[in-house]
Amino acid sequence: MVSRLIVVSNRVAVPEPGRKVAAGGLAVAVNAALKHRTGVWFGWSGNVVDEPADTPTTFERDRVTYSVIDLSNADFQEYYNGFANRVLWPILHYRVDLAEFSRMELTGYFRVNENFADQISKILRPDDVVWVHDYHMMPLARYLRARGHENKIGFFLHIPMPPPDLIQALPRHADIVGALADYDLVGFQTESDRDNFGRYLSSQGALMSRDGFTYDFNGRLVRIATFPVSIETSSFAKTARRSARSTFVREVTDSLAGRRLMIGVDRLDYSKGILHRMEAFERFLRDYPDKRSQVTYLQITPKSRADIPEYASMDQQVSALAGRINGEFGEASGVPMRYVNRTYSRTALAGLYRSARVALVTPLRDGMNLVAKEYVAAQDPEDPGVLILSQFAGALGELGQGALVVNPHEGEGVAAAINRALDMPLDERKARHKLMYEVIERYDIDRWAETFLFALGETRQRLKIFGNLRAMFSL
Ligand code: F6P
């Protein structure tokens, strides 16, 4: 029987008839992993109901079974809104100050992970390979192991992993972050994320291999590695070429009345640095008055996790700041910034990216940031725009040579980078773009998925070598 790939993530992009396939970063990544495989994608349906059914709802498409369960209201509040997004999300984004811990929510997090393990356990065959995604599901392998499954199980963290001191601010960290050692392979976006986790394991008494990538933690062997997540580079570039000629994008560019477009696209989230960025734009308008009439800044910000107080208050702050900027610098004939809380299709965004002379990607902390990669992929290589990139985005490792790199906390520097981007001569724009495009063309989302699954496939072999060596040394 062919071995299957079982993917597990909080959200599942179910391709229902008549419904557009969700195209967030995680969804595109998982679709790439399942593309030429027989598999199952298991997770939350996105629905919250009074009494969730005990069996998942399934949909078949090509060789993939989409299997989803509903959450109860308590699960949604405690696991998703509570522990995952009010404790793990801020701590893993270095914002311990925002973490709101409660034991009841932690219990909810463990309960949902156990329920996922029970459901997966019912369908798991011995030779299935399991790939778990993101911070919602950190202890899942531990529960699967407890149910007797010795399958190859890999985990990929889409968001950052902070240094050990911050991880230790998490109550019961050994049962959450430490539980990652129950996977065979744990993948991270950047070397710094990987090394932070390695140092955390060492701080908890794990034994490390010579190369620093294999650990023995409480009797389980785990390998750690980096796999920077990517995009469908060539198809995104094609979509952008087409979309830039669409009526929608033409209407936007016509409305600019000769000004250049500067774009930012982020979920409404404090990790994205939207407030800092807007303040930097305000500073740019103040410090470079001759440039005011040359640029319009479009900030597209779909609202997210709206039930969580930090997100609701940020919503108000960002709207107020957009109003203040336009109040102070706007004219009856036009305003310097457009702030839009809408979700645009991937196609529409691709066309907007291609039409934008500058992209502002300035998170305070971000696992990767695929907007940066999509912006690069969307450009016309003969007349590309300029990427302004935060030093705290995971994408820095691959795009840092071609982008204008900024510290998002230093508004003056971001304002100067905007000014420089607007003045940048064509030759320099082309050279910088080429450096970045070559990287994402070589390492696209298919390569990412193949590299991870290949590494997971051979991990047991490597772990065995490490186990044997360790046994020899202790003799
Ligand atoms: O990787 C970041 C992530 O949390 C994904 O897991 C998720 O799909 C995305 O951001 C959007 O967040 P949410 O599912 O909470 O809307």
CSV table of C-alpha atoms and ligand atoms in Angstrom, one decimal:
chain,number,residue,atom,x,y,z
A,1,MET,CA,0.0,0.0,0.0
A,2,VAL,CA,1.3,3.5,-0.9
A,3,SER,CA,2.4,5.5,2.2
A,4,ARG,CA,0.2,8.6,2.7
A,5,LEU,CA,1.1,12.0,3.9
A,6,ILE,CA,-1.1,13.2,6.8
A,7,VAL,CA,-0.9,16.9,7.1
A,8,VAL,CA,-2.3,18.5,10.3
A,9,SER,CA,-2.8,22.2,10.8
A,10,ASN,CA,-5.3,24.4,12.7
A,11,ARG,CA,-6.9,25.7,9.6
A,12,VAL,CA,-7.6,23.6,6.5
A,13,ALA,CA,-8.2,25.1,3.0
A,14,VAL,CA,-11.1,22.9,2.0
A,15,PRO,CA,-11.7,23.2,-1.8
A,16,GLU,CA,-15.5,23.2,-1.6
A,17,PRO,CA,-17.4,23.7,-4.8
A,18,GLY,CA,-18.2,27.4,-5.3
A,19,ARG,CA,-15.8,28.5,-2.6
A,20,LYS,CA,-12.5,30.0,-3.4
A,21,VAL,CA,-9.6,28.0,-2.0
A,22,ALA,CA,-8.0,29.9,0.9
A,23,ALA,CA,-4.7,31.2,-0.3
A,24,GLY,CA,-2.8,32.2,2.9
A,25,GLY,CA,0.8,31.3,3.2
A,26,LEU,CA,0.2,28.1,5.2
A,27,ALA,CA,-2.5,27.0,2.8
A,28,VAL,CA,-0.3,27.5,-0.3
A,29,ALA,CA,2.5,25.6,1.5
A,30,VAL,CA,0.4,22.6,2.5
A,31,ASN,CA,-1.1,22.4,-1.0
A,32,ALA,CA,2.4,22.3,-2.4
A,33,ALA,CA,3.2,19.4,-0.1
A,34,LEU,CA,0.1,17.5,-1.1
A,35,LYS,CA,0.3,18.2,-4.8
A,36,HIS,CA,1.7,14.9,-6.1
A,37,ARG,CA,0.8,12.8,-3.1
A,38,THR,CA,-1.9,10.7,-1.7
A,39,GLY,CA,-2.9,12.2,1.6
A,40,VAL,CA,-5.1,13.6,4.2
A,41,TRP,CA,-5.3,17.2,5.5
A,42,PHE,CA,-6.8,17.3,8.9
A,43,GLY,CA,-7.7,20.3,11.1
A,44,TRP,CA,-10.4,22.7,12.2
A,45,SER,CA,-13.3,23.5,9.9
A,46,GLY,CA,-13.4,27.1,11.0
A,47,ASN,CA,-16.8,26.5,12.6
A,48,VAL,CA,-17.8,26.9,16.2
A,49,VAL,CA,-20.8,24.9,17.3
A,50,ASP,CA,-22.7,24.0,20.5
A,51,GLU,CA,-22.0,20.3,20.2
A,52,PRO,CA,-19.3,19.3,17.8
A,53,ALA,CA,-19.8,15.9,16.2
A,54,ASP,CA,-17.4,13.1,17.2
A,55,THR,CA,-16.5,12.3,13.6
A,56,PRO,CA,-14.9,14.6,11.1
A,57,THR,CA,-16.5,15.8,8.0
A,58,THR,CA,-14.6,14.7,4.9
A,59,PHE,CA,-14.2,16.0,1.3
A,60,GLU,CA,-12.3,14.3,-1.5
A,61,ARG,CA,-10.4,16.2,-4.2
A,62,ASP,CA,-7.9,14.4,-6.5
A,63,ARG,CA,-5.9,12.1,-4.2
A,64,VAL,CA,-6.4,14.2,-1.1
A,65,THR,CA,-9.0,13.8,1.7
A,66,TYR,CA,-9.8,16.9,3.6
A,67,SER,CA,-11.0,16.0,7.0
A,68,VAL,CA,-12.3,18.7,9.4
A,69,ILE,CA,-13.8,18.9,12.8
A,70,ASP,CA,-15.8,21.8,14.4
A,71,LEU,CA,-14.8,23.4,17.8
A,72,SER,CA,-17.1,23.9,20.7
A,73,ASN,CA,-17.3,27.4,22.0
A,74,ALA,CA,-15.1,26.5,25.0
A,75,ASP,CA,-12.5,25.0,22.7
A,76,PHE,CA,-12.6,28.1,20.5
A,77,GLN,CA,-12.2,30.5,23.5
A,78,GLU,CA,-9.6,28.5,25.4
A,79,TYR,CA,-7.6,26.9,22.7
A,80,TYR,CA,-7.7,29.3,19.8
A,81,ASN,CA,-8.5,32.8,21.2
A,82,GLY,CA,-6.9,31.9,24.5
A,83,PHE,CA,-3.8,29.9,24.8
A,84,ALA,CA,-2.7,29.8,21.1
A,85,ASN,CA,-3.3,33.5,20.3
A,86,ARG,CA,-3.0,35.2,23.7
A,87,VAL,CA,-0.1,33.3,25.1
A,88,LEU,CA,1.9,31.4,22.5
A,89,TRP,CA,1.5,34.0,19.7
A,90,PRO,CA,2.8,36.9,21.8
A,91,ILE,CA,5.6,35.0,23.5
A,92,LEU,CA,6.9,33.4,20.3
A,93,HIS,CA,6.9,36.9,18.8
A,94,TYR,CA,9.0,38.2,21.7
A,95,ARG,CA,6.0,40.0,23.3
A,96,VAL,CA,6.0,38.4,26.8
A,97,ASP,CA,4.4,41.7,28.0
A,98,LEU,CA,1.3,40.9,26.0
A,99,ALA,CA,0.8,37.3,27.2
A,100,GLU,CA,-2.3,36.6,29.2
A,101,PHE,CA,-2.0,33.2,30.8
A,102,SER,CA,-4.7,31.2,32.4
A,103,ARG,CA,-4.6,27.6,33.5
A,104,MET,CA,-8.1,27.0,32.1
A,105,GLU,CA,-7.0,28.0,28.6
A,106,LEU,CA,-3.9,25.9,28.8
A,107,THR,CA,-6.2,22.9,29.7
A,108,GLY,CA,-8.3,23.8,26.6
A,109,TYR,CA,-5.2,23.8,24.4
A,110,PHE,CA,-4.1,20.4,25.6
A,111,ARG,CA,-7.7,19.1,25.3
A,112,VAL,CA,-8.0,20.2,21.6
A,113,ASN,CA,-4.5,18.7,20.9
A,114,GLU,CA,-5.6,15.4,22.5
A,115,ASN,CA,-8.8,15.4,20.6
A,116,PHE,CA,-6.9,15.9,17.3
A,117,ALA,CA,-4.6,13.0,18.3
A,118,ASP,CA,-7.7,10.8,19.0
A,119,GLN,CA,-9.2,11.6,15.6
A,120,ILE,CA,-5.9,11.1,13.7
A,121,SER,CA,-5.2,7.9,15.7
A,122,LYS,CA,-8.4,6.4,14.2
A,123,ILE,CA,-7.1,6.7,10.6
A,124,LEU,CA,-3.3,6.4,11.0
A,125,ARG,CA,-1.6,3.5,9.3
A,126,PRO,CA,1.9,2.4,10.4
A,127,ASP,CA,3.6,3.6,7.2
A,128,ASP,CA,1.9,7.0,7.0
A,129,VAL,CA,4.1,10.1,7.3
A,130,VAL,CA,2.7,12.9,9.4
A,131,TRP,CA,3.5,16.6,9.0
A,132,VAL,CA,2.2,18.9,11.7
A,133,HIS,CA,2.1,22.7,11.2
A,134,ASP,CA,2.5,25.6,13.5
A,135,TYR,CA,2.2,26.6,17.2
A,136,HIS,CA,-1.4,25.5,17.6
A,137,MET,CA,-0.3,21.8,17.5
A,138,MET,CA,3.0,21.7,19.4
A,139,PRO,CA,2.2,18.7,21.7
A,140,LEU,CA,0.4,16.7,19.1
A,141,ALA,CA,3.3,14.2,18.5
A,142,ARG,CA,3.5,13.5,22.2
A,143,TYR,CA,-0.2,12.5,22.3
A,144,LEU,CA,0.2,10.4,19.1
A,145,ARG,CA,3.3,8.6,20.6
A,146,ALA,CA,1.3,8.0,23.8
A,147,ARG,CA,-1.3,6.3,21.6
A,148,GLY,CA,1.4,3.9,20.3
A,149,HIS,CA,2.2,5.6,17.0
A,150,GLU,CA,5.8,5.3,16.0
A,151,ASN,CA,5.3,6.9,12.6
A,152,LYS,CA,7.7,9.4,11.1
A,153,ILE,CA,6.3,12.7,12.4
A,154,GLY,CA,7.6,16.1,11.4
A,155,PHE,CA,6.7,19.6,12.6
A,156,PHE,CA,7.2,23.0,11.0
A,157,LEU,CA,7.0,26.2,12.9
A,158,HIS,CA,5.7,29.0,10.7
A,159,ILE,CA,6.4,31.7,13.3
A,160,PRO,CA,9.6,32.7,15.2
A,161,MET,CA,11.1,30.7,18.0
A,162,PRO,CA,12.5,33.2,20.6
A,163,PRO,CA,15.6,32.7,22.9
A,164,PRO,CA,15.4,30.2,25.8
A,165,ASP,CA,14.9,33.0,28.4
A,166,LEU,CA,11.7,34.0,26.7
A,167,ILE,CA,10.5,30.5,26.2
A,168,GLN,CA,10.9,29.9,29.9
A,169,ALA,CA,8.3,32.7,30.5
A,170,LEU,CA,5.8,30.2,29.2
A,171,PRO,CA,4.2,28.2,32.1
A,172,ARG,CA,4.6,24.5,31.5
A,173,HIS,CA,7.0,25.2,28.6
A,174,ALA,CA,8.5,21.7,28.9
A,175,ASP,CA,5.1,20.2,28.0
A,176,ILE,CA,4.6,22.5,25.1
A,177,VAL,CA,7.9,23.7,23.5
A,178,GLY,CA,9.8,20.8,25.1
A,179,ALA,CA,7.2,18.4,23.6
A,180,LEU,CA,8.5,19.2,20.2
A,181,ALA,CA,11.2,16.7,21.0
A,182,ASP,CA,8.6,14.0,20.4
A,183,TYR,CA,8.8,14.8,16.6
A,184,ASP,CA,11.5,13.2,14.5
A,185,LEU,CA,12.2,16.4,12.7
A,186,VAL,CA,11.4,20.0,13.7
A,187,GLY,CA,11.8,22.6,11.0
A,188,PHE,CA,12.2,26.4,11.5
A,189,GLN,CA,12.2,29.4,9.2
A,190,THR,CA,15.6,30.7,10.1
A,191,GLU,CA,18.9,29.6,11.6
A,192,SER,CA,18.3,31.9,14.6
A,193,ASP,CA,14.9,30.2,15.3
A,194,ARG,CA,16.6,26.8,15.0
A,195,ASP,CA,19.5,27.7,17.3
A,196,ASN,CA,17.2,29.3,19.8
A,197,PHE,CA,15.3,26.0,20.1
A,198,GLY,CA,18.6,24.0,20.2
A,199,ARG,CA,19.7,26.2,23.1
A,200,TYR,CA,16.4,25.8,24.8
A,201,LEU,CA,16.7,22.0,24.6
A,202,SER,CA,20.3,22.2,26.0
A,203,SER,CA,19.1,24.4,28.8
A,204,GLN,CA,16.6,21.6,29.7
A,205,GLY,CA,19.4,19.0,29.9
A,206,ALA,CA,19.2,17.6,26.3
A,207,LEU,CA,22.3,16.0,24.9
A,208,MET,CA,23.5,17.5,21.6
A,209,SER,CA,25.2,15.8,18.6
A,210,ARG,CA,28.5,17.3,17.4
A,211,ASP,CA,26.9,19.1,14.5
A,212,GLY,CA,24.4,20.7,16.9
A,213,PHE,CA,21.4,19.5,14.9
A,214,THR,CA,20.4,16.3,16.8
A,215,TYR,CA,19.3,16.1,20.4
A,216,ASP,CA,18.5,13.4,22.9
A,217,PHE,CA,15.8,14.8,25.2
A,218,ASN,CA,14.3,12.6,27.9
A,219,GLY,CA,15.1,9.5,25.8
A,220,ARG,CA,13.7,10.8,22.5
A,221,LEU,CA,15.9,11.7,19.6
A,222,VAL,CA,14.9,14.8,17.5
A,223,ARG,CA,16.6,16.5,14.6
A,224,ILE,CA,16.3,20.3,14.0
A,225,ALA,CA,16.8,22.1,10.7
A,226,THR,CA,15.8,25.2,8.7
A,227,PHE,CA,13.5,25.3,5.7
A,228,PRO,CA,12.6,29.0,4.9
A,229,VAL,CA,9.0,28.9,3.6
A,230,SER,CA,8.5,30.3,0.1
A,231,ILE,CA,5.9,31.0,-2.6
A,232,GLU,CA,4.9,29.7,-6.0
A,233,THR,CA,7.4,32.1,-7.6
A,234,SER,CA,6.9,31.6,-11.3
A,235,SER,CA,3.1,31.3,-11.2
A,236,PHE,CA,2.8,34.3,-9.0
A,237,ALA,CA,5.0,36.3,-11.4
A,238,LYS,CA,2.7,35.3,-14.3
A,239,THR,CA,-0.5,36.2,-12.3
A,240,ALA,CA,1.0,39.6,-11.5
A,241,ARG,CA,1.7,40.3,-15.2
A,242,ARG,CA,-1.9,39.5,-16.1
A,243,SER,CA,-3.5,41.2,-13.1
A,244,ALA,CA,-1.6,44.5,-13.6
A,245,ARG,CA,-3.7,44.9,-16.8
A,246,SER,CA,-7.0,44.2,-15.1
A,247,THR,CA,-9.7,46.8,-14.8
A,248,PHE,CA,-9.4,46.7,-11.0
A,249,VAL,CA,-5.7,47.5,-10.9
A,250,ARG,CA,-6.1,50.1,-13.7
A,251,GLU,CA,-8.7,51.8,-11.7
A,252,VAL,CA,-6.4,52.0,-8.7
A,253,THR,CA,-3.4,53.3,-10.7
A,254,ASP,CA,-5.6,55.8,-12.6
A,255,SER,CA,-6.9,57.2,-9.3
A,256,LEU,CA,-3.3,58.0,-8.2
A,257,ALA,CA,-3.2,60.9,-10.6
A,258,GLY,CA,0.5,60.5,-11.4
A,259,ARG,CA,1.7,59.8,-7.9
A,260,ARG,CA,3.7,56.6,-7.2
A,261,LEU,CA,2.1,53.8,-5.3
A,262,MET,CA,3.7,52.6,-2.0
A,263,ILE,CA,2.0,49.5,-0.6
A,264,GLY,CA,1.8,47.6,2.7
A,265,VAL,CA,-0.3,44.4,3.1
A,266,ASP,CA,-0.6,42.8,6.5
A,267,ARG,CA,-3.2,41.1,8.7
A,268,LEU,CA,-4.1,43.5,11.5
A,269,ASP,CA,-1.6,42.2,14.1
A,270,TYR,CA,0.7,43.9,16.5
A,271,SER,CA,3.7,41.8,15.3
A,272,LYS,CA,3.4,43.5,11.8
A,273,GLY,CA,4.6,46.9,13.1
A,274,ILE,CA,1.7,48.7,11.3
A,275,LEU,CA,1.6,51.6,13.8
A,276,HIS,CA,5.4,52.1,13.7
A,277,ARG,CA,5.3,52.1,10.0
A,278,MET,CA,2.5,54.6,9.7
A,279,GLU,CA,4.3,56.9,12.2
A,280,ALA,CA,7.4,56.5,10.0
A,281,PHE,CA,5.3,57.6,7.0
A,282,GLU,CA,4.1,60.6,8.9
A,283,ARG,CA,7.7,61.5,9.7
A,284,PHE,CA,8.6,61.1,6.0
A,285,LEU,CA,5.8,63.5,5.0
A,286,ARG,CA,7.1,66.0,7.6
A,287,ASP,CA,10.9,65.6,6.8
A,288,TYR,CA,10.6,65.5,3.0
A,289,PRO,CA,7.9,68.0,2.1
A,290,ASP,CA,9.0,68.1,-1.6
A,291,LYS,CA,8.1,64.4,-1.9
A,292,ARG,CA,4.5,64.7,-0.5
A,293,SER,CA,3.0,65.1,-3.9
A,294,GLN,CA,4.9,62.2,-5.4
A,295,VAL,CA,3.5,59.2,-3.5
A,296,THR,CA,0.3,57.6,-2.2
A,297,TYR,CA,0.7,55.0,0.5
A,298,LEU,CA,-1.9,52.2,0.4
A,299,GLN,CA,-2.1,50.0,3.5
A,300,ILE,CA,-4.3,46.9,3.0
A,301,THR,CA,-5.1,45.4,6.4
A,302,PRO,CA,-7.7,42.7,6.8
A,303,LYS,CA,-8.9,42.5,10.4
A,304,SER,CA,-8.0,39.3,12.3
A,305,ARG,CA,-8.7,37.6,15.6
A,306,ALA,CA,-11.1,40.4,16.4
A,307,ASP,CA,-12.4,38.8,19.7
A,308,ILE,CA,-8.9,39.3,21.3
A,309,PRO,CA,-8.6,42.6,23.2
A,310,GLU,CA,-5.1,43.5,21.9
A,311,TYR,CA,-6.4,43.2,18.3
A,312,ALA,CA,-9.5,45.3,19.0
A,313,SER,CA,-7.5,48.1,20.6
A,314,MET,CA,-5.0,48.0,17.8
A,315,ASP,CA,-7.8,48.4,15.3
A,316,GLN,CA,-8.8,51.7,16.9
A,317,GLN,CA,-5.2,53.0,17.2
A,318,VAL,CA,-4.4,52.3,13.5
A,319,SER,CA,-7.7,53.9,12.3
A,320,ALA,CA,-7.1,56.9,14.4
A,321,LEU,CA,-3.5,57.3,13.2
A,322,ALA,CA,-4.6,57.0,9.5
A,323,GLY,CA,-7.1,59.7,10.2
A,324,ARG,CA,-4.5,62.0,11.8
A,325,ILE,CA,-2.1,61.6,9.0
A,326,ASN,CA,-4.7,62.4,6.4
A,327,GLY,CA,-6.1,65.2,8.5
A,328,GLU,CA,-2.7,66.8,8.8
A,329,PHE,CA,-1.2,66.2,5.3
A,330,GLY,CA,-4.3,65.7,3.1
A,331,GLU,CA,-5.7,68.2,0.6
A,332,ALA,CA,-9.2,68.6,-0.7
A,333,SER,CA,-7.9,67.0,-3.9
A,334,GLY,CA,-6.4,63.9,-2.3
A,335,VAL,CA,-4.9,62.3,0.8
A,336,PRO,CA,-1.4,60.8,1.3
A,337,MET,CA,-2.6,57.4,2.6
A,338,ARG,CA,-5.4,55.0,2.0
A,339,TYR,CA,-6.1,52.5,4.8
A,340,VAL,CA,-8.3,49.6,3.8
A,341,ASN,CA,-9.7,46.8,6.0
A,342,ARG,CA,-10.5,44.4,3.2
A,343,THR,CA,-9.3,41.0,2.0
A,344,TYR,CA,-8.3,41.2,-1.7
A,345,SER,CA,-7.8,38.1,-3.8
A,346,ARG,CA,-4.3,36.9,-4.4
A,347,THR,CA,-4.7,37.9,-8.1
A,348,ALA,CA,-5.7,41.4,-7.2
A,349,LEU,CA,-2.8,41.8,-4.8
A,350,ALA,CA,-0.3,40.4,-7.4
A,351,GLY,CA,-1.4,43.2,-9.8
A,352,LEU,CA,-1.2,45.9,-7.1
A,353,TYR,CA,2.3,44.7,-6.1
A,354,ARG,CA,3.5,45.0,-9.7
A,355,SER,CA,2.1,48.5,-9.9
A,356,ALA,CA,3.8,49.7,-6.6
A,357,ARG,CA,7.1,51.5,-6.8
A,358,VAL,CA,7.8,50.7,-3.1
A,359,ALA,CA,6.7,48.0,-0.7
A,360,LEU,CA,6.9,48.5,3.1
A,361,VAL,CA,7.4,45.2,4.9
A,362,THR,CA,8.4,46.3,8.3
A,363,PRO,CA,7.2,43.8,11.0
A,364,LEU,CA,8.5,44.0,14.5
A,365,ARG,CA,9.0,40.3,14.4
A,366,ASP,CA,7.9,37.8,11.7
A,367,GLY,CA,8.5,34.1,11.0
A,368,MET,CA,9.1,34.7,7.3
A,369,ASN,CA,6.7,37.3,5.7
A,370,LEU,CA,5.6,36.1,2.3
A,371,VAL,CA,4.4,39.5,1.3
A,372,ALA,CA,8.1,40.4,0.8
A,373,LYS,CA,8.6,37.4,-1.5
A,374,GLU,CA,5.4,38.0,-3.4
A,375,TYR,CA,6.3,41.6,-4.0
A,376,VAL,CA,9.6,40.6,-5.5
A,377,ALA,CA,8.0,37.9,-7.6
A,378,ALA,CA,5.4,40.3,-8.9
A,379,GLN,CA,7.8,43.0,-10.2
A,380,ASP,CA,8.6,43.8,-13.8
A,381,PRO,CA,12.3,43.0,-14.0
A,382,GLU,CA,12.8,45.8,-16.5
A,383,ASP,CA,11.3,48.4,-14.1
A,384,PRO,CA,11.1,46.9,-10.7
A,385,GLY,CA,10.0,48.5,-7.4
A,386,VAL,CA,12.0,48.7,-4.2
A,387,LEU,CA,11.4,46.5,-1.2
A,388,ILE,CA,11.9,48.1,2.2
A,389,LEU,CA,12.4,45.2,4.6
A,390,SER,CA,12.6,45.0,8.4
A,391,GLN,CA,15.7,43.5,9.9
A,392,PHE,CA,13.3,41.4,12.1
A,393,ALA,CA,11.5,39.6,9.2
A,394,GLY,CA,12.6,36.0,8.6
A,395,ALA,CA,12.8,36.9,4.9
A,396,LEU,CA,15.9,39.0,5.7
A,397,GLY,CA,18.2,36.0,5.3
A,398,GLU,CA,17.2,35.5,1.6
A,399,LEU,CA,16.2,39.1,0.5
A,400,GLY,CA,18.5,41.2,2.7
A,401,GLN,CA,21.0,41.8,-0.1
A,402,GLY,CA,18.6,43.4,-2.5
A,403,ALA,CA,16.1,45.1,-0.1
A,404,LEU,CA,16.6,48.4,1.8
A,405,VAL,CA,16.9,47.0,5.3
A,406,VAL,CA,15.4,49.0,8.1
A,407,ASN,CA,15.0,48.9,11.9
A,408,PRO,CA,11.2,49.3,12.2
A,409,HIS,CA,11.7,51.0,15.7
A,410,GLU,CA,13.7,53.8,14.1
A,411,GLY,CA,11.1,56.0,12.3
A,412,GLU,CA,13.7,58.4,11.0
A,413,GLY,CA,15.6,55.5,9.2
A,414,VAL,CA,12.3,54.2,7.7
A,415,ALA,CA,11.4,57.7,6.5
A,416,ALA,CA,14.9,58.0,4.9
A,417,ALA,CA,14.5,54.6,3.2
A,418,ILE,CA,11.2,55.7,1.7
A,419,ASN,CA,12.9,58.8,0.3
A,420,ARG,CA,15.8,56.7,-1.0
A,421,ALA,CA,13.4,54.2,-2.6
A,422,LEU,CA,11.5,56.9,-4.4
A,423,ASP,CA,14.8,58.4,-5.8
A,424,MET,CA,16.5,55.1,-6.6
A,425,PRO,CA,17.8,55.0,-10.2
A,426,LEU,CA,16.6,52.2,-12.6
A,427,ASP,CA,20.0,50.4,-12.7
A,428,GLU,CA,20.2,50.0,-9.0
A,429,ARG,CA,16.5,48.9,-8.8
A,430,LYS,CA,17.2,46.3,-11.4
A,431,ALA,CA,20.3,45.0,-9.8
A,432,ARG,CA,18.7,44.7,-6.4
A,433,HIS,CA,15.6,43.0,-7.8
A,434,LYS,CA,17.7,40.5,-9.7
A,435,LEU,CA,19.6,39.5,-6.5
A,436,MET,CA,16.3,38.8,-4.7
A,437,TYR,CA,14.4,37.2,-7.6
A,438,GLU,CA,17.2,34.7,-8.2
A,439,VAL,CA,16.9,33.4,-4.7
A,440,ILE,CA,13.1,32.9,-4.7
A,441,GLU,CA,13.1,31.4,-8.2
A,442,ARG,CA,15.7,28.8,-7.0
A,443,TYR,CA,14.0,28.0,-3.7
A,444,ASP,CA,10.2,28.2,-4.3
A,445,ILE,CA,7.4,26.5,-2.4
A,446,ASP,CA,7.7,23.2,-4.2
A,447,ARG,CA,11.4,23.0,-3.2
A,448,TRP,CA,10.5,23.9,0.4
A,449,ALA,CA,8.0,21.0,0.6
A,450,GLU,CA,10.3,18.5,-1.1
A,451,THR,CA,13.3,19.5,1.0
A,452,PHE,CA,11.3,19.1,4.3
A,453,LEU,CA,9.8,15.8,3.3
A,454,PHE,CA,13.1,14.4,2.0
A,455,ALA,CA,14.8,15.4,5.3
A,456,LEU,CA,11.9,13.8,7.3
A,457,GLY,CA,12.3,10.6,5.2
A,458,GLU,CA,16.0,10.2,6.1
A,459,THR,CA,15.8,11.5,9.7
A,460,ARG,CA,15.4,8.1,11.3
A,461,GLN,CA,18.6,6.9,9.7
A,462,ARG,CA,20.5,10.0,11.1
A,463,LEU,CA,18.9,9.6,14.5
A,464,LYS,CA,20.0,5.9,14.5
A,465,ILE,CA,23.7,6.9,13.8
A,466,PHE,CA,23.5,9.5,16.6
A,467,GLY,CA,21.9,6.9,19.0
A,468,ASN,CA,24.7,4.3,18.2
A,469,LEU,CA,27.5,6.8,18.7
A,470,ARG,CA,26.0,7.9,22.0
A,471,ALA,CA,25.7,4.3,23.1
A,472,MET,CA,29.4,3.7,22.2
A,473,PHE,CA,30.6,6.7,24.1
A,474,SER,CA,28.7,5.8,27.3
A,475,LEU,CA,30.3,2.3,27.2
B,1,F6P,O1,1.6,31.1,10.5
B,1,F6P,C1,0.8,32.1,11.0
B,1,F6P,C2,-0.6,31.8,11.2
B,1,F6P,O2,-1.1,31.7,12.5
B,1,F6P,C3,-1.2,30.6,10.5
B,1,F6P,O3,-1.1,29.4,11.2
B,1,F6P,C4,-2.5,31.0,10.2
B,1,F6P,O4,-3.1,30.3,9.1
B,1,F6P,C5,-2.4,32.5,9.8
B,1,F6P,O5,-1.3,32.9,10.6
B,1,F6P,C6,-3.6,33.3,10.1
B,1,F6P,O6,-4.0,33.3,11.4
B,1,F6P,P1,-5.5,32.8,11.9
B,1,F6P,O7,-5.6,31.4,11.5
B,1,F6P,O8,-5.4,33.0,13.4
B,1,F6P,O9,-6.4,33.7,11.2
